[in-house]
Short mmCIF file of C-alpha atoms and ligand atoms in Angstrom, two decimals:
data_model
loop_
_atom_site.label_atom_id
_atom_site.label_comp_id
_atom_site.label_asym_id
_atom_site.label_seq_id
_atom_site.Cartn_x
_atom_site.Cartn_y
_atom_site.Cartn_z
CA MET A 1 0.00 0.00 0.00
CA LEU A 2 1.01 3.64 -0.39
CA ASN A 3 2.61 5.47 2.48
CA ARG A 4 0.45 8.04 4.21
CA ASN A 5 1.25 11.67 3.30
CA LYS A 6 3.54 12.57 6.20
CA ASN A 7 2.43 16.19 6.19
CA ILE A 8 -1.19 15.26 6.73
CA ALA A 9 -0.10 12.79 9.39
CA ASN A 10 1.47 15.77 11.21
CA LEU A 11 -1.96 17.26 11.94
CA ALA A 12 -2.57 17.03 15.67
CA SER A 13 -6.36 16.99 15.75
CA GLY A 14 -9.49 17.07 13.62
CA TYR A 15 -10.62 20.28 11.91
CA LEU A 16 -12.32 22.62 14.40
CA PHE A 17 -15.75 23.01 12.84
CA PRO A 18 -16.54 19.30 12.28
CA GLU A 19 -15.44 18.77 15.91
CA VAL A 20 -17.97 21.38 17.09
CA ALA A 21 -20.63 19.80 14.86
CA LYS A 22 -19.83 16.35 16.28
CA ARG A 23 -20.27 17.58 19.87
CA ARG A 24 -23.57 19.16 18.92
CA ARG A 25 -24.73 15.91 17.28
CA LEU A 26 -23.76 13.84 20.31
CA TYR A 27 -25.53 16.26 22.64
CA ALA A 28 -28.68 16.29 20.48
CA ALA A 29 -28.72 12.49 20.36
CA ALA A 30 -28.49 12.31 24.16
CA HIS A 31 -31.03 15.14 24.67
CA PRO A 32 -33.62 14.84 21.90
CA GLU A 33 -35.89 17.34 23.70
CA ALA A 34 -33.29 20.15 23.49
CA ASN A 35 -34.07 22.90 20.97
CA ILE A 36 -30.48 23.72 20.05
CA ILE A 37 -29.62 27.12 18.56
CA SER A 38 -26.33 27.61 16.73
CA LEU A 39 -24.22 30.70 17.20
CA GLY A 40 -21.23 28.54 16.32
CA ILE A 41 -20.13 28.17 12.73
CA GLY A 42 -20.09 31.35 10.64
CA ASN A 43 -22.72 30.08 8.22
CA THR A 44 -25.22 32.49 6.67
CA THR A 45 -28.91 31.86 7.36
CA GLU A 46 -30.94 34.50 5.51
CA PRO A 47 -32.30 33.95 1.99
CA LEU A 48 -30.57 35.29 -1.09
CA THR A 49 -31.88 38.78 -1.86
CA PRO A 50 -34.29 39.40 -4.79
CA HIS A 51 -32.02 41.19 -7.25
CA ILE A 52 -29.26 38.62 -6.81
CA VAL A 53 -31.79 35.81 -7.29
CA GLU A 54 -32.82 37.52 -10.54
CA GLY A 55 -29.17 37.59 -11.65
CA LEU A 56 -28.79 33.87 -10.94
CA LYS A 57 -32.10 33.00 -12.63
CA ALA A 58 -31.33 35.01 -15.75
CA GLU A 59 -28.09 33.09 -16.18
CA VAL A 60 -29.84 29.73 -15.76
CA VAL A 61 -32.39 30.76 -18.40
CA ARG A 62 -29.61 31.92 -20.72
CA LEU A 63 -27.82 28.59 -20.34
CA GLY A 64 -31.05 26.86 -21.38
CA THR A 65 -31.04 28.47 -24.81
CA PRO A 66 -28.99 27.44 -27.87
CA GLU A 67 -27.70 30.97 -28.39
CA GLY A 68 -26.94 31.63 -24.72
CA TYR A 69 -25.40 28.32 -23.69
CA SER A 70 -21.71 28.32 -22.74
CA GLY A 71 -19.51 25.57 -21.32
CA TYR A 72 -16.17 26.00 -19.59
CA GLY A 73 -15.36 29.65 -19.01
CA ASP A 74 -12.09 31.46 -18.50
CA GLU A 75 -10.34 29.85 -15.49
CA THR A 76 -9.56 33.30 -14.11
CA GLY A 77 -13.19 34.41 -14.22
CA LEU A 78 -15.70 36.42 -16.19
CA THR A 79 -14.10 39.64 -17.45
CA ALA A 80 -17.23 41.63 -16.56
CA LEU A 81 -17.08 40.40 -12.94
CA ARG A 82 -13.34 41.02 -12.62
CA ALA A 83 -13.88 44.55 -13.97
CA LYS A 84 -16.79 45.23 -11.62
CA ILE A 85 -14.82 44.03 -8.55
CA SER A 86 -11.92 46.27 -9.57
CA GLU A 87 -14.23 49.25 -10.10
CA VAL A 88 -16.81 48.89 -7.30
CA LEU A 89 -14.95 47.17 -4.46
CA TYR A 90 -11.44 48.52 -5.09
CA LYS A 91 -12.29 51.88 -6.73
CA GLY A 92 -9.68 51.11 -9.38
CA ILE A 93 -6.69 50.65 -7.03
CA VAL A 94 -6.30 47.14 -8.44
CA SER A 95 -6.82 46.35 -12.12
CA LEU A 96 -9.16 43.71 -13.51
CA GLU A 97 -6.17 41.60 -14.66
CA GLU A 98 -5.10 41.36 -11.01
CA VAL A 99 -8.49 39.99 -9.86
CA PHE A 100 -8.90 36.19 -10.08
CA ILE A 101 -12.39 34.77 -9.54
CA SER A 102 -12.66 31.57 -7.53
CA ASP A 103 -15.08 29.21 -5.83
CA GLY A 104 -14.40 30.83 -2.45
CA ALA A 105 -11.75 32.22 -0.14
CA LYS A 106 -11.05 28.95 1.66
CA CYS A 107 -10.29 27.16 -1.61
CA ASP A 108 -7.97 29.98 -2.71
CA ILE A 109 -6.13 29.90 0.62
CA GLY A 110 -5.41 26.20 -0.05
CA ARG A 111 -4.25 26.93 -3.58
CA LEU A 112 -2.01 29.78 -2.37
CA GLN A 113 -0.44 27.39 0.12
CA TYR A 114 0.24 25.06 -2.79
CA LEU A 115 1.68 28.00 -4.79
CA PHE A 116 4.24 28.90 -2.12
CA GLY A 117 4.95 25.27 -1.23
CA SER A 118 6.85 23.92 1.73
CA ASP A 119 9.92 26.14 1.52
CA VAL A 120 8.51 29.10 3.48
CA SER A 121 8.14 30.06 7.11
CA VAL A 122 4.65 30.84 8.28
CA ALA A 123 3.41 33.49 10.70
CA VAL A 124 -0.17 33.75 11.90
CA GLN A 125 -2.18 35.96 14.17
CA ASP A 126 -3.04 33.86 17.19
CA PRO A 127 -5.98 33.15 17.32
CA ALA A 128 -6.66 32.63 13.61
CA TYR A 129 -9.05 30.99 11.13
CA PRO A 130 -7.78 27.38 11.35
CA VAL A 131 -7.22 26.91 7.59
CA TYR A 132 -4.07 29.08 7.72
CA VAL A 133 -2.33 26.72 10.14
CA ASP A 134 -3.83 23.36 9.16
CA GLY A 135 -3.36 24.04 5.43
CA SER A 136 0.28 25.05 6.03
CA VAL A 137 0.87 21.76 7.84
CA MET A 138 -0.77 19.86 4.97
CA VAL A 139 1.63 21.30 2.35
CA GLY A 140 4.66 20.69 4.57
CA ALA A 141 5.34 24.36 5.37
CA ALA A 142 5.03 23.39 9.04
CA GLY A 143 5.83 20.26 11.01
CA SER A 144 4.16 18.38 13.82
CA VAL A 145 3.42 19.66 17.32
CA PRO A 146 6.51 18.96 19.44
CA ALA A 147 5.85 17.09 22.69
CA GLY A 148 4.66 19.48 25.38
CA ALA A 149 4.22 22.37 22.91
CA THR A 150 0.95 24.14 22.14
CA GLY A 151 1.64 24.86 18.47
CA TYR A 152 3.13 23.41 15.28
CA LYS A 153 6.85 23.51 14.53
CA GLY A 154 7.62 26.10 11.85
CA ILE A 155 4.64 28.33 12.63
CA THR A 156 5.23 31.64 14.36
CA TYR A 157 2.19 32.37 16.47
CA MET A 158 1.76 36.12 17.01
CA PRO A 159 -0.55 36.52 20.01
CA CYS A 160 -3.44 38.94 19.54
CA THR A 161 -4.68 39.56 23.03
CA THR A 162 -6.68 42.04 25.06
CA GLU A 163 -3.34 43.56 26.17
CA ASN A 164 -2.25 44.46 22.62
CA GLY A 165 -5.72 45.33 21.35
CA PHE A 166 -5.65 42.18 19.18
CA PHE A 167 -2.86 43.56 16.99
CA PRO A 168 0.32 41.46 17.08
CA ASN A 169 3.92 42.35 17.88
CA LEU A 170 5.32 42.57 14.34
CA SER A 171 8.94 42.06 15.39
CA ALA A 172 8.10 38.34 15.61
CA ILE A 173 7.68 38.07 11.81
CA PRO A 174 10.36 35.71 10.46
CA ARG A 175 12.39 36.50 7.33
CA ASN A 176 11.01 35.08 4.04
CA SER A 177 7.68 34.13 5.52
CA LEU A 178 4.04 34.05 4.58
CA VAL A 179 2.19 36.26 7.04
CA TYR A 180 -1.53 35.50 7.33
CA PHE A 181 -3.54 38.52 8.39
CA CYS A 182 -7.32 38.71 8.64
CA SER A 183 -9.29 41.95 9.04
CA PRO A 184 -12.09 42.23 10.10
CA ASN A 185 -10.74 39.38 12.12
CA ASN A 186 -12.10 35.92 12.56
CA PRO A 187 -12.41 35.16 15.46
CA THR A 188 -11.64 38.32 17.48
CA GLY A 189 -13.84 40.74 15.50
CA ALA A 190 -11.00 43.30 15.65
CA VAL A 191 -10.46 45.52 12.61
CA ALA A 192 -6.97 46.84 11.86
CA THR A 193 -6.64 50.61 11.46
CA ARG A 194 -4.86 52.28 8.56
CA ASP A 195 -1.82 52.98 10.77
CA GLN A 196 -1.69 49.39 11.96
CA LEU A 197 -1.79 48.08 8.40
CA ALA A 198 0.90 50.59 7.37
CA SER A 199 3.13 49.22 10.13
CA LEU A 200 2.34 45.66 9.00
CA VAL A 201 3.32 46.44 5.40
CA LYS A 202 6.54 48.09 6.59
CA ALA A 203 7.47 45.18 8.85
CA VAL A 204 6.70 42.56 6.21
CA ARG A 205 8.71 44.35 3.53
CA ALA A 206 11.66 44.67 5.92
CA LYS A 207 11.58 40.86 6.32
CA ASP A 208 11.25 40.12 2.56
CA SER A 209 7.99 38.43 3.36
CA VAL A 210 4.48 38.30 1.89
CA ILE A 211 1.13 39.09 3.51
CA LEU A 212 -1.82 36.83 2.70
CA TYR A 213 -4.57 39.28 3.60
CA ASP A 214 -8.01 37.76 4.20
CA SER A 215 -10.75 40.38 3.80
CA ALA A 216 -13.70 37.94 3.75
CA TYR A 217 -15.62 40.20 6.20
CA ALA A 218 -14.79 43.63 4.69
CA SER A 219 -18.48 44.23 3.86
CA TYR A 220 -19.16 44.42 7.64
CA ILE A 221 -17.00 47.52 8.12
CA ARG A 222 -19.15 50.54 8.92
CA ASP A 223 -16.52 52.94 10.30
CA PRO A 224 -15.39 54.97 7.24
CA GLU A 225 -11.92 55.43 8.77
CA LEU A 226 -11.18 51.71 8.65
CA PRO A 227 -9.51 50.30 5.52
CA LEU A 228 -11.49 47.82 3.42
CA SER A 229 -8.43 46.43 1.64
CA ILE A 230 -4.70 46.04 2.24
CA PHE A 231 -4.18 47.75 -1.12
CA GLU A 232 -5.32 51.05 0.39
CA ILE A 233 -1.91 51.00 2.12
CA GLU A 234 1.14 52.37 0.34
CA GLY A 235 3.71 49.68 -0.41
CA ALA A 236 1.22 46.80 -0.19
CA ARG A 237 1.36 46.08 -3.92
CA GLU A 238 4.97 44.90 -3.46
CA CYS A 239 4.23 42.56 -0.54
CA ALA A 240 0.60 41.45 -0.38
CA ILE A 241 -2.05 39.17 -1.85
CA GLU A 242 -5.69 39.67 -0.87
CA ILE A 243 -8.22 36.85 -0.60
CA SER A 244 -11.92 37.64 -0.38
CA SER A 245 -15.37 36.19 -0.76
CA PHE A 246 -19.02 36.64 -1.69
CA SER A 247 -20.01 34.24 1.11
CA LYS A 248 -20.60 36.69 3.91
CA PRO A 249 -21.66 39.81 1.95
CA ILE A 250 -24.47 38.12 -0.03
CA GLY A 251 -24.97 34.69 1.54
CA PHE A 252 -23.06 32.71 -1.11
CA THR A 253 -21.66 30.25 1.47
CA GLY A 254 -23.38 27.45 -0.45
CA VAL A 255 -23.42 29.03 -3.92
CA ARG A 256 -19.60 29.43 -3.73
CA LEU A 257 -17.84 32.49 -5.15
CA GLY A 258 -14.75 34.45 -4.14
CA TRP A 259 -11.72 36.19 -5.54
CA THR A 260 -8.04 36.79 -5.00
CA VAL A 261 -6.04 39.88 -5.94
CA VAL A 262 -2.42 39.34 -6.97
CA PRO A 263 -0.71 42.65 -7.80
CA LYS A 264 1.64 42.78 -10.79
CA GLU A 265 4.50 44.22 -8.71
CA LEU A 266 4.70 41.26 -6.31
CA ALA A 267 7.68 39.06 -7.25
CA PHE A 268 9.58 36.00 -6.05
CA ALA A 269 13.27 36.24 -5.07
CA ASP A 270 14.34 35.36 -8.65
CA GLY A 271 12.25 38.21 -10.05
CA THR A 272 9.41 36.06 -11.43
CA PRO A 273 6.12 37.89 -10.92
CA VAL A 274 3.90 35.94 -8.52
CA ILE A 275 0.95 36.67 -10.84
CA THR A 276 2.65 34.59 -13.56
CA ASP A 277 2.81 31.48 -11.39
CA TRP A 278 -0.65 32.12 -9.92
CA THR A 279 -2.13 32.31 -13.43
CA ARG A 280 -0.28 29.10 -14.36
CA LEU A 281 -1.54 27.35 -11.23
CA MET A 282 -5.15 28.52 -11.56
CA THR A 283 -5.38 27.62 -15.23
CA THR A 284 -3.90 24.20 -14.48
CA ILE A 285 -5.68 22.95 -11.36
CA PHE A 286 -8.82 25.12 -11.31
CA ASN A 287 -11.53 25.09 -13.97
CA GLY A 288 -13.21 28.39 -13.25
CA ALA A 289 -16.03 29.39 -10.90
CA SER A 290 -19.61 28.45 -11.78
CA ASN A 291 -20.97 30.77 -14.47
CA ILE A 292 -24.29 30.92 -12.58
CA ALA A 293 -22.57 31.98 -9.35
CA GLN A 294 -20.59 34.61 -11.25
CA ALA A 295 -23.81 36.07 -12.70
CA GLY A 296 -25.16 36.34 -9.15
CA GLY A 297 -21.94 38.01 -8.01
CA LEU A 298 -22.20 40.48 -10.86
CA ALA A 299 -25.78 41.37 -9.89
CA SER A 300 -24.59 42.10 -6.34
CA LEU A 301 -22.27 44.82 -7.61
CA ASP A 302 -24.78 47.08 -9.34
CA GLU A 303 -26.76 49.76 -7.51
CA GLN A 304 -29.59 47.49 -6.37
CA GLY A 305 -27.19 44.67 -5.49
CA ILE A 306 -25.07 46.99 -3.35
CA ARG A 307 -28.21 48.15 -1.51
CA GLU A 308 -29.27 44.56 -0.82
CA THR A 309 -25.77 43.61 0.36
CA ARG A 310 -25.86 46.47 2.81
CA GLU A 311 -29.28 45.43 4.16
CA LEU A 312 -28.22 41.83 4.58
CA THR A 313 -24.96 42.66 6.38
CA ASP A 314 -26.82 45.23 8.53
CA TYR A 315 -29.17 42.43 9.59
CA TYR A 316 -26.29 40.28 10.86
CA LEU A 317 -24.63 43.31 12.51
CA GLU A 318 -27.88 43.95 14.38
CA ASN A 319 -27.74 40.32 15.56
CA ALA A 320 -24.18 40.94 16.74
CA LYS A 321 -25.40 43.93 18.75
CA LEU A 322 -28.08 41.81 20.44
CA ILE A 323 -25.52 39.14 21.30
CA ARG A 324 -23.09 41.72 22.65
CA ASN A 325 -25.82 43.26 24.81
CA ALA A 326 -26.71 39.84 26.24
CA LEU A 327 -23.05 39.11 26.99
CA ASN A 328 -22.74 42.46 28.74
CA GLY A 329 -25.59 41.45 31.07
CA GLU A 330 -25.26 41.33 34.84
CA ASN A 331 -24.60 37.58 35.09
CA PHE A 332 -21.62 37.89 32.73
CA ARG A 333 -20.30 41.13 34.22
CA LYS A 334 -20.35 39.66 37.74
CA ALA A 335 -18.22 36.76 36.47
CA GLY A 336 -15.69 39.23 35.01
CA VAL A 337 -16.53 38.30 31.40
CA GLU A 338 -15.09 40.68 28.79
CA VAL A 339 -16.78 41.28 25.42
CA TYR A 340 -15.02 42.37 22.21
CA GLY A 341 -15.78 42.72 18.50
CA GLY A 342 -19.14 42.62 16.78
CA ASP A 343 -19.39 46.24 15.62
CA ASN A 344 -17.53 46.17 12.29
CA ALA A 345 -17.48 42.38 12.19
CA PRO A 346 -19.99 39.53 12.56
CA TYR A 347 -18.15 37.82 15.44
CA VAL A 348 -18.31 38.60 19.16
CA TRP A 349 -15.22 37.47 21.06
CA THR A 350 -15.75 36.88 24.76
CA ARG A 351 -13.22 36.19 27.50
CA PHE A 352 -14.08 34.07 30.54
CA PRO A 353 -11.10 34.72 32.83
CA GLY A 354 -9.70 31.63 34.51
CA ARG A 355 -11.95 29.23 32.57
CA LYS A 356 -11.20 26.85 29.68
CA SER A 357 -12.89 27.42 26.31
CA TRP A 358 -14.20 23.87 25.90
CA GLU A 359 -15.53 23.91 29.50
CA ILE A 360 -17.56 27.06 28.74
CA PHE A 361 -18.65 25.59 25.39
CA ASP A 362 -20.03 22.54 27.22
CA LEU A 363 -21.66 24.67 29.92
CA ILE A 364 -23.45 26.89 27.38
CA LEU A 365 -24.53 23.90 25.30
CA ASP A 366 -25.78 22.01 28.34
CA THR A 367 -27.59 24.84 30.13
CA CYS A 368 -28.64 27.19 27.27
CA HIS A 369 -28.76 24.69 24.39
CA VAL A 370 -26.71 27.20 22.43
CA VAL A 371 -23.73 26.17 20.30
CA CYS A 372 -20.79 28.56 20.16
CA THR A 373 -17.17 28.07 19.09
CA PRO A 374 -14.43 27.53 21.70
CA GLY A 375 -11.67 30.10 21.31
CA ALA A 376 -8.95 27.52 21.98
CA GLY A 377 -9.81 25.96 18.62
CA PHE A 378 -8.40 29.05 16.88
CA GLY A 379 -4.97 28.82 18.53
CA PRO A 380 -3.23 28.88 21.91
CA ALA A 381 -4.07 32.56 22.56
CA GLY A 382 -7.77 31.74 22.11
CA GLU A 383 -7.88 29.75 25.36
CA SER A 384 -10.50 31.12 27.80
CA PHE A 385 -12.37 32.79 24.93
CA ILE A 386 -15.63 31.90 23.21
CA ARG A 387 -16.63 33.10 19.72
CA PHE A 388 -20.28 33.89 19.09
CA SER A 389 -21.35 34.12 15.47
CA SER A 390 -24.09 36.57 14.51
CA PHE A 391 -25.24 34.47 11.56
CA GLY A 392 -28.72 33.34 12.57
CA HIS A 393 -32.42 34.09 12.21
CA ARG A 394 -33.39 37.08 14.38
CA SER A 395 -35.96 35.10 16.41
CA GLN A 396 -33.36 32.42 17.18
CA VAL A 397 -30.72 34.98 18.12
CA GLU A 398 -33.23 36.68 20.44
CA GLU A 399 -34.10 33.34 22.04
CA ALA A 400 -30.39 32.48 22.43
CA CYS A 401 -29.85 35.87 24.11
CA ARG A 402 -32.75 35.24 26.52
CA ARG A 403 -31.22 31.91 27.49
CA LEU A 404 -27.73 33.38 27.84
CA SER A 405 -29.03 36.09 30.14
CA LYS A 406 -30.06 33.32 32.58
CA LEU A 407 -26.73 31.48 32.42
CA VAL A 408 -25.20 30.90 35.83
CA LEU A 409 -21.40 31.18 35.63
C1 PL4 B 501 -16.76 26.70 8.20
C2 PL4 B 501 -11.52 34.45 7.58
C3 PL4 B 501 -16.47 30.48 8.86
N1 PL4 B 501 -16.63 24.95 6.59
O1 PL4 B 501 -16.85 30.66 2.07
P1 PL4 B 501 -15.43 31.04 1.70
O2 PL4 B 501 -14.62 29.84 1.37
O3 PL4 B 501 -15.37 32.08 0.65
O4 PL4 B 501 -14.78 31.71 2.98
C4 PL4 B 501 -14.32 30.95 4.09
C5 PL4 B 501 -13.64 31.83 5.05
C6 PL4 B 501 -12.51 32.50 4.64
N2 PL4 B 501 -11.85 33.34 5.46
C7 PL4 B 501 -12.27 33.53 6.71
C8 PL4 B 501 -13.39 32.85 7.18
O5 PL4 B 501 -13.79 33.03 8.46
C9 PL4 B 501 -14.09 31.98 6.35
C10 PL4 B 501 -15.31 31.24 6.82
N3 PL4 B 501 -15.27 30.90 8.19
C11 PL4 B 501 -16.20 30.36 10.35
O6 PL4 B 501 -17.13 30.00 11.09
O7 PL4 B 501 -15.07 30.63 10.80
C12 PL4 B 501 -17.02 29.20 8.29
C13 PL4 B 501 -16.19 28.02 8.69
C14 PL4 B 501 -16.27 26.30 6.90
C15 PL4 B 501 -14.76 26.53 6.84
O8 PL4 B 501 -14.00 25.77 7.35
O9 PL4 B 501 -14.39 27.51 6.21
#
């Protein structure tokens, strides 16, 4: 038989979200009477909005006609969609040739890890979306977890804590590394300021490194002072790639559509433009995003689509406000619980001093029948934290808040 891929064998545990789902399943099986509400996984719940549905439907109808039918499309995406992303979301600071359409941010993160291979160091914000670390281990850019250690060999964990306002100490960035940075952040809900991103770009360039900037939640930013993209920062075109998604702005978590921006100036040590290899990789191992999904994405970027996107993201932000209010209630305050995030981001990050994340997860599941996500699952610095997701129907979020307000800690 074939040997097991040693990189995959290096993974220390199962992927976080299936683990949460498994615990929920086990609990539900043991307590069939429990009406469980999920504020766990960041999965959208509200229906697609009318104008975007029209965009999707029109494409389906077109594909059903002899004159309108088309098969495989351009692997890098529909030119009209690339142009619209460049114009509407980036106000022209990136060109359409630098925008690559994909089937989602998570898939592109995996392909970027493949692009850079095993010969790089990796630095992550700690806590972080688990794909950055687990995917790095899978491609051999990181090793196993040494005995007694809390993290993988070859990964530099940059703690983002209450003490540093969830912005890491950049002096930890190793030379020639891939630096994963997510803003608005999953899971902390923190959003980096323009000055913070300027210092990140400066630090990364000084270390001949590259930022993989995940802006999957940019559509949740309401403060006009906060940057929507790393490319608003001078010098970023020489050191950054941005990954983003239609999942959270318009509920395409199941439809699947995202994009990645690779600026023309970004180059490898031998001078080869990264965009050359990215184009080669995408045209070789990716066959293009669904034409139907792309039509829906396109509809979301005209005037009506932008209005609907705003309404949908406002809905989840209102949920976040309700959750934050519940977590600021007397029972939580008396227990010294601290609440962060949730104003320019759909996640509320909550610290339970002196307690373990999985212990609080179990307590909330058992007494409130509410599923959340244990902070420890996002990295060592997430211990004692719980992430609450604001993706949920309003009535369910309200009910979850009522139950949380009765939680005895
Ligand atoms: C559960 C920072 C959620 N099974 O939908 P995509 O692939 O365009 O975007 C995925 C993504 C990318 N970047 C960040 C994200 O937070 C997410 C989605 N994260 C969460 O609860 O943290 C859904 C997770 C899913 C997964 O593993 O991605």
